[in-house]
PDB file of C-alpha atoms and ligand atoms in Angstrom:
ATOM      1  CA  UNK A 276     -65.264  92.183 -22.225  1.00  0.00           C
ATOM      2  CA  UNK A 277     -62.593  93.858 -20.025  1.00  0.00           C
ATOM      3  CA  UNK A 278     -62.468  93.240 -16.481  1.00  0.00           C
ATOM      4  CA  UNK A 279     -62.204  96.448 -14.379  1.00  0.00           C
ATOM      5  CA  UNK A 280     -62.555  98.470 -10.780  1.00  0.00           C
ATOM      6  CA  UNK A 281     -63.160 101.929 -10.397  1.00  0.00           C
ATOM      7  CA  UNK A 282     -62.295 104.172  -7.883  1.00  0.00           C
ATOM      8  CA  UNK A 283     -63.806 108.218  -6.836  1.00  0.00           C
ATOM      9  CA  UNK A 284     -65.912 110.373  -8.904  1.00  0.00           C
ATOM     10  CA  UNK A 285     -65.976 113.369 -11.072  1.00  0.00           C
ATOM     11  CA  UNK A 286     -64.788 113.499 -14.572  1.00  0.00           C
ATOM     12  CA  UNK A 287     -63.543 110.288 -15.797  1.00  0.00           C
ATOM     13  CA  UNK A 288     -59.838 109.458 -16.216  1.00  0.00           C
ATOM     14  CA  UNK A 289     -58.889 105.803 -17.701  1.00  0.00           C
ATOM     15  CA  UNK A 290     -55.380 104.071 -16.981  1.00  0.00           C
ATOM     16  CA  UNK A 291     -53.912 100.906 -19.030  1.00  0.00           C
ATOM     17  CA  UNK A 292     -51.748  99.339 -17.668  1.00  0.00           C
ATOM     18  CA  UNK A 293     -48.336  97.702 -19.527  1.00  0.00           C
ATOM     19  CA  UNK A 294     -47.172  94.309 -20.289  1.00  0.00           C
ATOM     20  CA  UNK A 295     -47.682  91.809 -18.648  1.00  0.00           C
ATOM     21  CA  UNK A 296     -49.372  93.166 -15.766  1.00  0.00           C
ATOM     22  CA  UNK A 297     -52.249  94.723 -14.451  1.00  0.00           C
ATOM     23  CA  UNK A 298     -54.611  97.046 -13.706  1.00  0.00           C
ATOM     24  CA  UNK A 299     -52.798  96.907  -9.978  1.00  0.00           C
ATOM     25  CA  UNK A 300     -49.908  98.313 -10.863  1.00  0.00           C
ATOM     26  CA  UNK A 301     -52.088 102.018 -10.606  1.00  0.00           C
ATOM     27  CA  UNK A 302     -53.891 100.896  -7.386  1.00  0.00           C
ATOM     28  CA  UNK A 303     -51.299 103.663  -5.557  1.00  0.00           C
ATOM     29  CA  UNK A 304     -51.897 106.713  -7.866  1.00  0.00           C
ATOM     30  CA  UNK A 305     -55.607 105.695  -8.396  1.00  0.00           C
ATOM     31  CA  UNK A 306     -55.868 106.190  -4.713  1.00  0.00           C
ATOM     32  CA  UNK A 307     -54.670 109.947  -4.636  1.00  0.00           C
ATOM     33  CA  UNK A 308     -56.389 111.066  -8.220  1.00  0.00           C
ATOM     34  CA  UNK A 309     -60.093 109.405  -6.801  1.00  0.00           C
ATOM     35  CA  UNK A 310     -59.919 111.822  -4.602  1.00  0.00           C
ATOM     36  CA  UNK A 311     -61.118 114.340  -7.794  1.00  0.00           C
ATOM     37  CA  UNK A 312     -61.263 112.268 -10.466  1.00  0.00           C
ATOM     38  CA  UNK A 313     -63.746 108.754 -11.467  1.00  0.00           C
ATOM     39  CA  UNK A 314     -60.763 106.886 -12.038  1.00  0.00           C
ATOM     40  CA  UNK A 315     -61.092 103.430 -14.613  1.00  0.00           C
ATOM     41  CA  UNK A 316     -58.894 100.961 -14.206  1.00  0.00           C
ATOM     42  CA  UNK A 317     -59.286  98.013 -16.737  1.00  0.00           C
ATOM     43  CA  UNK A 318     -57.189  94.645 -17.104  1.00  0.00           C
ATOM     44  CA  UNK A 319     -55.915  94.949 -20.882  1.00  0.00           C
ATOM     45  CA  UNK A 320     -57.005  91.362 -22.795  1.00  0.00           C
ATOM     46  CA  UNK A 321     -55.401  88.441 -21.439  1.00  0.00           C
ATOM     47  CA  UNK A 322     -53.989  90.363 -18.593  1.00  0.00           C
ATOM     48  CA  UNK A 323     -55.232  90.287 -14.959  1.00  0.00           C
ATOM     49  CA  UNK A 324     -59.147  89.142 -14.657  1.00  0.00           C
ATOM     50  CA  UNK A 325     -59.771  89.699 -18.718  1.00  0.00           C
ATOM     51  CA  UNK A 326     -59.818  87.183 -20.387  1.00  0.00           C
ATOM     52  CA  UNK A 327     -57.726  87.244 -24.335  1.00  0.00           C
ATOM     53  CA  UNK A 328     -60.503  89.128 -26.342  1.00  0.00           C
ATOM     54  CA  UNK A 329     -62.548  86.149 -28.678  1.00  0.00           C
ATOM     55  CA  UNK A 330     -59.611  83.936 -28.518  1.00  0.00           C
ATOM     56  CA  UNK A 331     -57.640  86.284 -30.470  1.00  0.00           C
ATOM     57  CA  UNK A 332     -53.534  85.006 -31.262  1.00  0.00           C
ATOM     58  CA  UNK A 333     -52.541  88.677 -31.390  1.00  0.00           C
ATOM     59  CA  UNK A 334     -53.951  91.477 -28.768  1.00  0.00           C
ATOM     60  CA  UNK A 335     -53.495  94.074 -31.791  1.00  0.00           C
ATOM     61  CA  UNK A 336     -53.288  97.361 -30.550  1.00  0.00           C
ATOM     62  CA  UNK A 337     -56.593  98.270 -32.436  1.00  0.00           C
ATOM     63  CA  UNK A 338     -58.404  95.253 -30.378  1.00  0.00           C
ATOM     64  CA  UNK A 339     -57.090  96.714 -27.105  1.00  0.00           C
ATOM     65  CA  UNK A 340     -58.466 100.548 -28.057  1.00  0.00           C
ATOM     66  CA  UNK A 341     -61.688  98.862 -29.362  1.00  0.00           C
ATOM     67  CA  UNK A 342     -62.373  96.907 -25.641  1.00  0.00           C
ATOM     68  CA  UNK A 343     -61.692 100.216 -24.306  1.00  0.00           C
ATOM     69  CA  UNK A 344     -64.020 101.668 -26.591  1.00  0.00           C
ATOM     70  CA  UNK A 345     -66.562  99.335 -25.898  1.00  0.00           C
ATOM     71  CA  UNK A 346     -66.157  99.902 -22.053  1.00  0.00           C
ATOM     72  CA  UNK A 347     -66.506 103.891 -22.110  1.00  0.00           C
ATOM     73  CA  UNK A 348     -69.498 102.729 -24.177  1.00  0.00           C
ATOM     74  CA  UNK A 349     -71.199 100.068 -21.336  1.00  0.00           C
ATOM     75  CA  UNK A 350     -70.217 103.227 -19.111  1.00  0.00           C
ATOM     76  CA  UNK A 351     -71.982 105.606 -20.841  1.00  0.00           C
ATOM     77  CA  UNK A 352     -68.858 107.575 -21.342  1.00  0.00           C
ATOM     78  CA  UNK A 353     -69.264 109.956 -24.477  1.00  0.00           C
ATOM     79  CA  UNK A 354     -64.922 110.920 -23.731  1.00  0.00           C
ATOM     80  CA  UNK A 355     -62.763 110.144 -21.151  1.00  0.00           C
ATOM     81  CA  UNK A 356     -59.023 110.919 -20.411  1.00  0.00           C
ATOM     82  CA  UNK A 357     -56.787 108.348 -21.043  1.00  0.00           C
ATOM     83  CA  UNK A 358     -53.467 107.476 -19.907  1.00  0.00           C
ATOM     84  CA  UNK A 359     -51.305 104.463 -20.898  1.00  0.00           C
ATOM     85  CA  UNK A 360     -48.151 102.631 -19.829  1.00  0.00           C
ATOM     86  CA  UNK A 361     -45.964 101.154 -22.034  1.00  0.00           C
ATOM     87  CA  UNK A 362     -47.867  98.508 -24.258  1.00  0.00           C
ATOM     88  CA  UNK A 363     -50.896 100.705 -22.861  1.00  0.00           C
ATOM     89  CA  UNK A 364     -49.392 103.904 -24.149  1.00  0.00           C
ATOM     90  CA  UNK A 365     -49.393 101.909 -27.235  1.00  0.00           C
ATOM     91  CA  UNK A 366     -52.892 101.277 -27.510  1.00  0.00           C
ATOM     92  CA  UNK A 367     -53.790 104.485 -25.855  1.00  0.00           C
ATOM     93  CA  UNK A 368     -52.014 105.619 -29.461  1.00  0.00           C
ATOM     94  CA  UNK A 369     -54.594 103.308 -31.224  1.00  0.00           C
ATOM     95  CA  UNK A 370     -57.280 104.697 -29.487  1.00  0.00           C
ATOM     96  CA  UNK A 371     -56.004 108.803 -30.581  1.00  0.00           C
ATOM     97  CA  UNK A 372     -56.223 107.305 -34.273  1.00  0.00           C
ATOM     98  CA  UNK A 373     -59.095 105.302 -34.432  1.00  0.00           C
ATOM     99  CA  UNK A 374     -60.966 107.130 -32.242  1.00  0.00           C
ATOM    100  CA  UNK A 375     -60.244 111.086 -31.323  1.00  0.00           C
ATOM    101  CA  UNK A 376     -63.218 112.377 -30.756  1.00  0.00           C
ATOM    102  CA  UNK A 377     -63.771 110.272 -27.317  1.00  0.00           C
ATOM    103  CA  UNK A 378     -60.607 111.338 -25.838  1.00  0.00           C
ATOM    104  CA  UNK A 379     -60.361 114.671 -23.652  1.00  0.00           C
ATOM    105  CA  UNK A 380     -56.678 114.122 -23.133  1.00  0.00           C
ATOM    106  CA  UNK A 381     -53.859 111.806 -23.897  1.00  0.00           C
ATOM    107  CA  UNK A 382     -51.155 110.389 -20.934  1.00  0.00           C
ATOM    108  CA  UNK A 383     -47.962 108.514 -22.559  1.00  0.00           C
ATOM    109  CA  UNK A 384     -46.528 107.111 -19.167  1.00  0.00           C
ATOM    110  CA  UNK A 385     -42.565 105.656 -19.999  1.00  0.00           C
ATOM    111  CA  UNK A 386     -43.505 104.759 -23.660  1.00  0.00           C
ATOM    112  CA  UNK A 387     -43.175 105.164 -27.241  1.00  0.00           C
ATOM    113  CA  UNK A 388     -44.129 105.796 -30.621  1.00  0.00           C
ATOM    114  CA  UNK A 389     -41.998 103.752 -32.424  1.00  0.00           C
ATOM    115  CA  UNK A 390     -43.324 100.138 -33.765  1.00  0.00           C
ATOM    116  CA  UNK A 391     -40.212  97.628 -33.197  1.00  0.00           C
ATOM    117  CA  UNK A 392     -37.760  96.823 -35.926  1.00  0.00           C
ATOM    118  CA  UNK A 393     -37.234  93.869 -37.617  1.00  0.00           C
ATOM    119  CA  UNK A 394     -35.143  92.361 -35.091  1.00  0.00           C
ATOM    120  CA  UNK A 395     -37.420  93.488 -32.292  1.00  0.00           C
ATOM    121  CA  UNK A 396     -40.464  91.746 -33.817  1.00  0.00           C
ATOM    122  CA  UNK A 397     -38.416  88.338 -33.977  1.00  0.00           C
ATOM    123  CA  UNK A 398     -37.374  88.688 -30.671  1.00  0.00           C
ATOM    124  CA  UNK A 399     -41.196  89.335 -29.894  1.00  0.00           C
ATOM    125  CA  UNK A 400     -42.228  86.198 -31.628  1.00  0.00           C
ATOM    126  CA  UNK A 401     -39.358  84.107 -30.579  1.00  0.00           C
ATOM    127  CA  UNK A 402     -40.689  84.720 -26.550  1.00  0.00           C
ATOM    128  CA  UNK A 403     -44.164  84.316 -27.460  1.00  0.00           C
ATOM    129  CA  UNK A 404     -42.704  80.356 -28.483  1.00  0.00           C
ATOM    130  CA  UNK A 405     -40.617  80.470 -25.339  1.00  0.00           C
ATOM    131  CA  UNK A 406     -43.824  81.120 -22.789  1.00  0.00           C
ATOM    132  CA  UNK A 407     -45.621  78.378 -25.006  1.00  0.00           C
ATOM    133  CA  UNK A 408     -43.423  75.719 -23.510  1.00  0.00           C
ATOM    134  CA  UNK A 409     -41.994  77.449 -20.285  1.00  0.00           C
ATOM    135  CA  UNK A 410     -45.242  79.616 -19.137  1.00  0.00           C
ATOM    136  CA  UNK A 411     -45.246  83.158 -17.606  1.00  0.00           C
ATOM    137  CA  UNK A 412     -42.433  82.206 -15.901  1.00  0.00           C
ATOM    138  CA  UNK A 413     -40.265  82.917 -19.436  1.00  0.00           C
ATOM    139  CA  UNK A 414     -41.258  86.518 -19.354  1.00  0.00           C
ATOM    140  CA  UNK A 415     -41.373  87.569 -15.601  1.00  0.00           C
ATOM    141  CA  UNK A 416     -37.674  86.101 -15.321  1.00  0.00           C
ATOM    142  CA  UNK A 417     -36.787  88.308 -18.146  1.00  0.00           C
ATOM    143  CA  UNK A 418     -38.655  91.557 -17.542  1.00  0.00           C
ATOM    144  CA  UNK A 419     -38.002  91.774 -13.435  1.00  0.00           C
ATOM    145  CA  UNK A 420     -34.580  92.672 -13.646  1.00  0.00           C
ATOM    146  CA  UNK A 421     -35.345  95.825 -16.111  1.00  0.00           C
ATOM    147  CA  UNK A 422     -38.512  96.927 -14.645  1.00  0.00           C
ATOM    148  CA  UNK A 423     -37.642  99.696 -11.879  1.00  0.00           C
ATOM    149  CA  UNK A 424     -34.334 102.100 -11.535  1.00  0.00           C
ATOM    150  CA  UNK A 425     -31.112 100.564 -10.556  1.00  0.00           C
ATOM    151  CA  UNK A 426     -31.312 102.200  -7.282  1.00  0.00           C
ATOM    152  CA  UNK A 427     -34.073 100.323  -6.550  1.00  0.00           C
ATOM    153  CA  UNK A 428     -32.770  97.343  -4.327  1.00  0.00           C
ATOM    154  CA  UNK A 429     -33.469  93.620  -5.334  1.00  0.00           C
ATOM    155  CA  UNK A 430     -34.988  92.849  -2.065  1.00  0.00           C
ATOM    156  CA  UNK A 431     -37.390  95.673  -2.868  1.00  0.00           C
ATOM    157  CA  UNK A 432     -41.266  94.639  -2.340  1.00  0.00           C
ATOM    158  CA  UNK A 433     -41.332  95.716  -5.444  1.00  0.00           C
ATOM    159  CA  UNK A 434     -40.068  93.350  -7.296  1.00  0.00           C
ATOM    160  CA  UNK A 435     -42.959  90.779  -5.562  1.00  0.00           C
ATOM    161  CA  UNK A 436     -45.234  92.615  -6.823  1.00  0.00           C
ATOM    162  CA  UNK A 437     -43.815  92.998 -10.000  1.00  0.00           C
ATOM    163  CA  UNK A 438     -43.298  89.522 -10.487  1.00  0.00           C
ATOM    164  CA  UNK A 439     -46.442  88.163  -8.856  1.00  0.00           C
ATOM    165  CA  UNK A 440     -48.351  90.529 -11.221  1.00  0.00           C
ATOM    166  CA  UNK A 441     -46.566  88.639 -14.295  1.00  0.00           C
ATOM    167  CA  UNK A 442     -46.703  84.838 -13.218  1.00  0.00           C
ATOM    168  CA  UNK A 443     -50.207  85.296 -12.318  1.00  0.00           C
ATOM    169  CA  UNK A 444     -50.951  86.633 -15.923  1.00  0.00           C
ATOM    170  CA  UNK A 445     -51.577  83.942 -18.524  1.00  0.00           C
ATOM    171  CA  UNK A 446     -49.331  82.508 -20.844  1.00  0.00           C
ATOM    172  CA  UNK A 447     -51.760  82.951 -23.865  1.00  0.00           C
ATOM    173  CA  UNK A 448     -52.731  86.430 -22.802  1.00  0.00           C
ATOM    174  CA  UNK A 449     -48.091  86.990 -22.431  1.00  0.00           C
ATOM    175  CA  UNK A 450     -47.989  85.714 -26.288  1.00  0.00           C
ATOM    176  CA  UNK A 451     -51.287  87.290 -27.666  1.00  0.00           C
ATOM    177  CA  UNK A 452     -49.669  90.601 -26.316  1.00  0.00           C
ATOM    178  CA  UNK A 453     -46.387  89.927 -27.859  1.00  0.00           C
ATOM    179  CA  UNK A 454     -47.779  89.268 -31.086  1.00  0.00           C
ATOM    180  CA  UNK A 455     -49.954  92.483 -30.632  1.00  0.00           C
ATOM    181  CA  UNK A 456     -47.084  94.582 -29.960  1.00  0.00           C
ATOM    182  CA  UNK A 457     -44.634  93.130 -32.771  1.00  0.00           C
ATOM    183  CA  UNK A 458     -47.428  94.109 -35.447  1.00  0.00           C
ATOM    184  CA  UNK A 459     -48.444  97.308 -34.113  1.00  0.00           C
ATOM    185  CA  UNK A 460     -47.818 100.546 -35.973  1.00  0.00           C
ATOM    186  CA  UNK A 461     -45.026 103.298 -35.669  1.00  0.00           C
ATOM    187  CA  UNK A 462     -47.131 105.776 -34.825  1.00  0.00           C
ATOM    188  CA  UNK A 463     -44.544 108.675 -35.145  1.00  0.00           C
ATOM    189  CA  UNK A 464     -46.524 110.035 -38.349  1.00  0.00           C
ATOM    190  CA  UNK A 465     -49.766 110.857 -36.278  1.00  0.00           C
ATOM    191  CA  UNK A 466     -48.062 112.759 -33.604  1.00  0.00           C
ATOM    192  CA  UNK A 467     -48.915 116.010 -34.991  1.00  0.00           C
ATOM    193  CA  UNK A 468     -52.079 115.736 -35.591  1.00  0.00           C
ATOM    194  CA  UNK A 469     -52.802 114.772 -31.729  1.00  0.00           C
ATOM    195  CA  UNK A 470     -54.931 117.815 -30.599  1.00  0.00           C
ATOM    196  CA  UNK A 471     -55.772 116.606 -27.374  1.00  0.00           C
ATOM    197  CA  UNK A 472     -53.680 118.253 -23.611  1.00  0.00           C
ATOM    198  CA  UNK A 473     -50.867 115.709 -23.679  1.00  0.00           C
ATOM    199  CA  UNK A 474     -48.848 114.566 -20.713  1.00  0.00           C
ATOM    200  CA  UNK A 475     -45.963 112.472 -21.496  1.00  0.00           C
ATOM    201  CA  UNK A 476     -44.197 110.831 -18.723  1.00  0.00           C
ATOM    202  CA  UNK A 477     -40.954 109.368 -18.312  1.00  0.00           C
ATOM    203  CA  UNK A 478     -38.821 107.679 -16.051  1.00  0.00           C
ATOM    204  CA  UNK A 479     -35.012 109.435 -16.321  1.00  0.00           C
ATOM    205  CA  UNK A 480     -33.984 105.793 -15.445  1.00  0.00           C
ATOM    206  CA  UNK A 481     -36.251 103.651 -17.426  1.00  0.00           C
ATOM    207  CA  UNK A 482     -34.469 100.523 -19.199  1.00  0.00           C
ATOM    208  CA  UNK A 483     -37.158  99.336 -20.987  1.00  0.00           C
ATOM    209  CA  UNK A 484     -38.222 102.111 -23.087  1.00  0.00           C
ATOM    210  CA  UNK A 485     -35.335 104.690 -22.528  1.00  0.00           C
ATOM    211  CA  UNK A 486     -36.494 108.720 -21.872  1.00  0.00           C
ATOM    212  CA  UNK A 487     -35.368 110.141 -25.237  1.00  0.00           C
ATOM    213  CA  UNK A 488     -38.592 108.031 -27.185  1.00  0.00           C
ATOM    214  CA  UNK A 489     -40.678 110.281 -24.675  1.00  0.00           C
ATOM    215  CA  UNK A 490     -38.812 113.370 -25.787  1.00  0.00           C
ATOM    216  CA  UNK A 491     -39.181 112.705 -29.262  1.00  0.00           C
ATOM    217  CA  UNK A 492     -42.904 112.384 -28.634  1.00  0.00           C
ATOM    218  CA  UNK A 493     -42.879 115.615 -26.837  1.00  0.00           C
ATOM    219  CA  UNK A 494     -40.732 117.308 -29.838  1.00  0.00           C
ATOM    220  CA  UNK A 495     -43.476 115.621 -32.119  1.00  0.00           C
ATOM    221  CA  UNK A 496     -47.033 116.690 -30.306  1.00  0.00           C
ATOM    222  CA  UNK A 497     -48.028 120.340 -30.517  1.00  0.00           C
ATOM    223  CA  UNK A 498     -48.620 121.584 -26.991  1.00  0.00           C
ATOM    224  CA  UNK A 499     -47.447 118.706 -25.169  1.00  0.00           C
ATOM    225  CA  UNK A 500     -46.052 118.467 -21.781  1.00  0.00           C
ATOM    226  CA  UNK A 501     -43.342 116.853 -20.799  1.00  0.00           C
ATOM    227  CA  UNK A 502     -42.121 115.465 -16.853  1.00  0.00           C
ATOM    228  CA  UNK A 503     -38.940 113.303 -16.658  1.00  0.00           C
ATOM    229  CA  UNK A 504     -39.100 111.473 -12.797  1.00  0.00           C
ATOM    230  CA  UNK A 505     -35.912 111.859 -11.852  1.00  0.00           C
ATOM    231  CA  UNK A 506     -34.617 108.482 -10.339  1.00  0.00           C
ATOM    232  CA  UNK A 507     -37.553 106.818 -11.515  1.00  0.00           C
ATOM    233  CA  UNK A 508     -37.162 103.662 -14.394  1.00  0.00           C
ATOM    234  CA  UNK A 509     -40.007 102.312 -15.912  1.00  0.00           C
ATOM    235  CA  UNK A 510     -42.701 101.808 -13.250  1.00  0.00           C
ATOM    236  CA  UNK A 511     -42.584 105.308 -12.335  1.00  0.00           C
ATOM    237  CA  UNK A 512     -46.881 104.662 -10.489  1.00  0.00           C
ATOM    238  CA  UNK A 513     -45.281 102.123  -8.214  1.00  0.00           C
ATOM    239  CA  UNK A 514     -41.719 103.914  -7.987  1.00  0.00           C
ATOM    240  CA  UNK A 515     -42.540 107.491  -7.564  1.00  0.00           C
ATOM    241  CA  UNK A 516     -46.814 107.430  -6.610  1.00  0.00           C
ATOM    242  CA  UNK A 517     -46.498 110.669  -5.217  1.00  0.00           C
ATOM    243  CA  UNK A 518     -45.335 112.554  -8.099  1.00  0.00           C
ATOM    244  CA  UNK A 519     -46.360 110.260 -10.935  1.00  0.00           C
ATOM    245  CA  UNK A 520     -50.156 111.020  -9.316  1.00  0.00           C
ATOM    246  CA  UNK A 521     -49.191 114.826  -9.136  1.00  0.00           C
ATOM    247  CA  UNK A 522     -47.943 115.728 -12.721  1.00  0.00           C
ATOM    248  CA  UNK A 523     -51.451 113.113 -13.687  1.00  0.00           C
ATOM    249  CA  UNK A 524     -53.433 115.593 -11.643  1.00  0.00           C
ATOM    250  CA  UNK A 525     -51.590 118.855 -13.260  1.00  0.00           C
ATOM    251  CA  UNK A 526     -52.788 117.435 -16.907  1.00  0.00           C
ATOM    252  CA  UNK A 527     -56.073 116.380 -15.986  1.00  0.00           C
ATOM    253  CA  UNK A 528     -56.663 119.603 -14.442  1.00  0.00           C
ATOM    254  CA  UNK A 529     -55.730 121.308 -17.194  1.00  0.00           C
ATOM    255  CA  UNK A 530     -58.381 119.450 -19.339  1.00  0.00           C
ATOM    256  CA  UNK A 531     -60.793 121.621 -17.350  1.00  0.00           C
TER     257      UNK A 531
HETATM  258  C1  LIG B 647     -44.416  97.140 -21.498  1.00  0.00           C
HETATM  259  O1  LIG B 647     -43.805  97.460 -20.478  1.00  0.00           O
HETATM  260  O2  LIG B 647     -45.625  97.325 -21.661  1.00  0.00           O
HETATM  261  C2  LIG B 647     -43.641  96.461 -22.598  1.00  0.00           C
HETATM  262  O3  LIG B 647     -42.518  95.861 -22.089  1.00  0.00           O
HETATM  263  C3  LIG B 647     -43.270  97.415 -23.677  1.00  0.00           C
HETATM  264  C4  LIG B 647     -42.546  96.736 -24.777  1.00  0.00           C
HETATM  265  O4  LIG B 647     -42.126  95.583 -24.646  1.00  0.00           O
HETATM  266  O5  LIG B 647     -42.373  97.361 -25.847  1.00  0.00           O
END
């Protein structure tokens, strides 16, 4: 069962988080959107205060839509809008295939569609043995440096935050989620048949998941909207709050 908090009222909007971090990583654009929206914020399986879902080696992407599920479901929540970041946007994906009918809109915040290739999945597998012997540690050394734009400084509390969010996340919950995401689907087929308002976010400087997977998803989903933060990389809630919370509010509005 996934931990979460929850923040305002109204019509209810649902943010994942990415990998390996937490539902905290919102906290600044939950604050602004609460202020019209009942805004969900869970910790994804083995991340924050959740614990990895039934012992599970791999968080698949299909577990992680199917916890959310199961949460609209203890909170009575017939739809709900989701948005997801990064491995979120990935299993926000899961949820649009397994699961359309309880979404009222779709939010792909600085991810993807692609699945990883061959290469990518060793690499994925290859960590996931790495944080077995050296602990959260492996992966927050690795990810900090990539996480925000260049122009944001070193010293930046940022990167504290950043990295406090990952070492405090547990090294099962770091490989079940790396497993997850080196099985999960290219989802690049499905794209078309996404019927939902759209919002597809990207960070001009992301370099994690570089801008041009977020215009092919654009290119690919009928309708869709698409807002590149200028000077923003891939934490574009924590980089950019103010406008990462105002195009959310322009596509959640639009969901009527
Ligand atoms: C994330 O930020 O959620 C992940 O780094 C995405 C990925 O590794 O594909």
């Amino acid at each position: 069962m996934l931990h979460y908090r929850e923040l305002g009222s109204g019509k209810p909007v649902i943010l994942l988080h990415g990998f390996p971090l937490s539902s905290q990583i919102w906290e600044p654009v939950a604050q602004r959107l609460a202020q019209t929206y009942r805004v969900i914020m869970p910790d994804l399986p083995g991340h924050g205060a959740s614990n990895t879902a039934r012992g599970a080696a791999a968080s698949t992407m299909e577990l992680i839509a199917g916890e959310v599920l199961y949460l609209m479901g203890r909170l009575g929540l017939e739809q709900a809008a989701v948005a997801g970041h990064s491995m979120g946007g990935y299993a926000a994906l899961a949820l649009a295939r397994i699961a359309p009918h309880r979404l009222s809109g779709l939010a792909l915040v600085t991810t993807q569609a692609r699945g990883d290739t061959p290469e990518g999945k060793q690499g994925r597998y290859d960590l996931a043995e790495k944080v077995g012997q050296g602990g959260s540690a492996v992966v927050a050394t690795a990810m900090a440096p990539k996480l925000f734009a260049e122009s944001v400084h070193p010293d930046s509390p940022l990167y504290e935050q950043a990295d406090a969010m990952m070492r405090a996340t547990p090294a099962e919950g770091i490989q079940a989620a790396l497993r997850g995401m080196a099985e999960r689907a290219d989802s690049r087929e499905m794209l078309g048949k996404i019927t939902v308002p759209t919002l597809i976010l990207a960070g001009q400087q992301d370099r994690v998941i570089p801008a041009d997977r977020s215009e092919e998803m654009a290119a690919a989903i009928p309708g869709s909207r698409l807002v590149v933060i200028e000077g923003a990389g891939h934490m574009p809630m924590l980089e950019r709050p103010e406008q990462t919370a105002g195009a959310l509010a322009s596509w959640l509005a639009a969901i009527g």
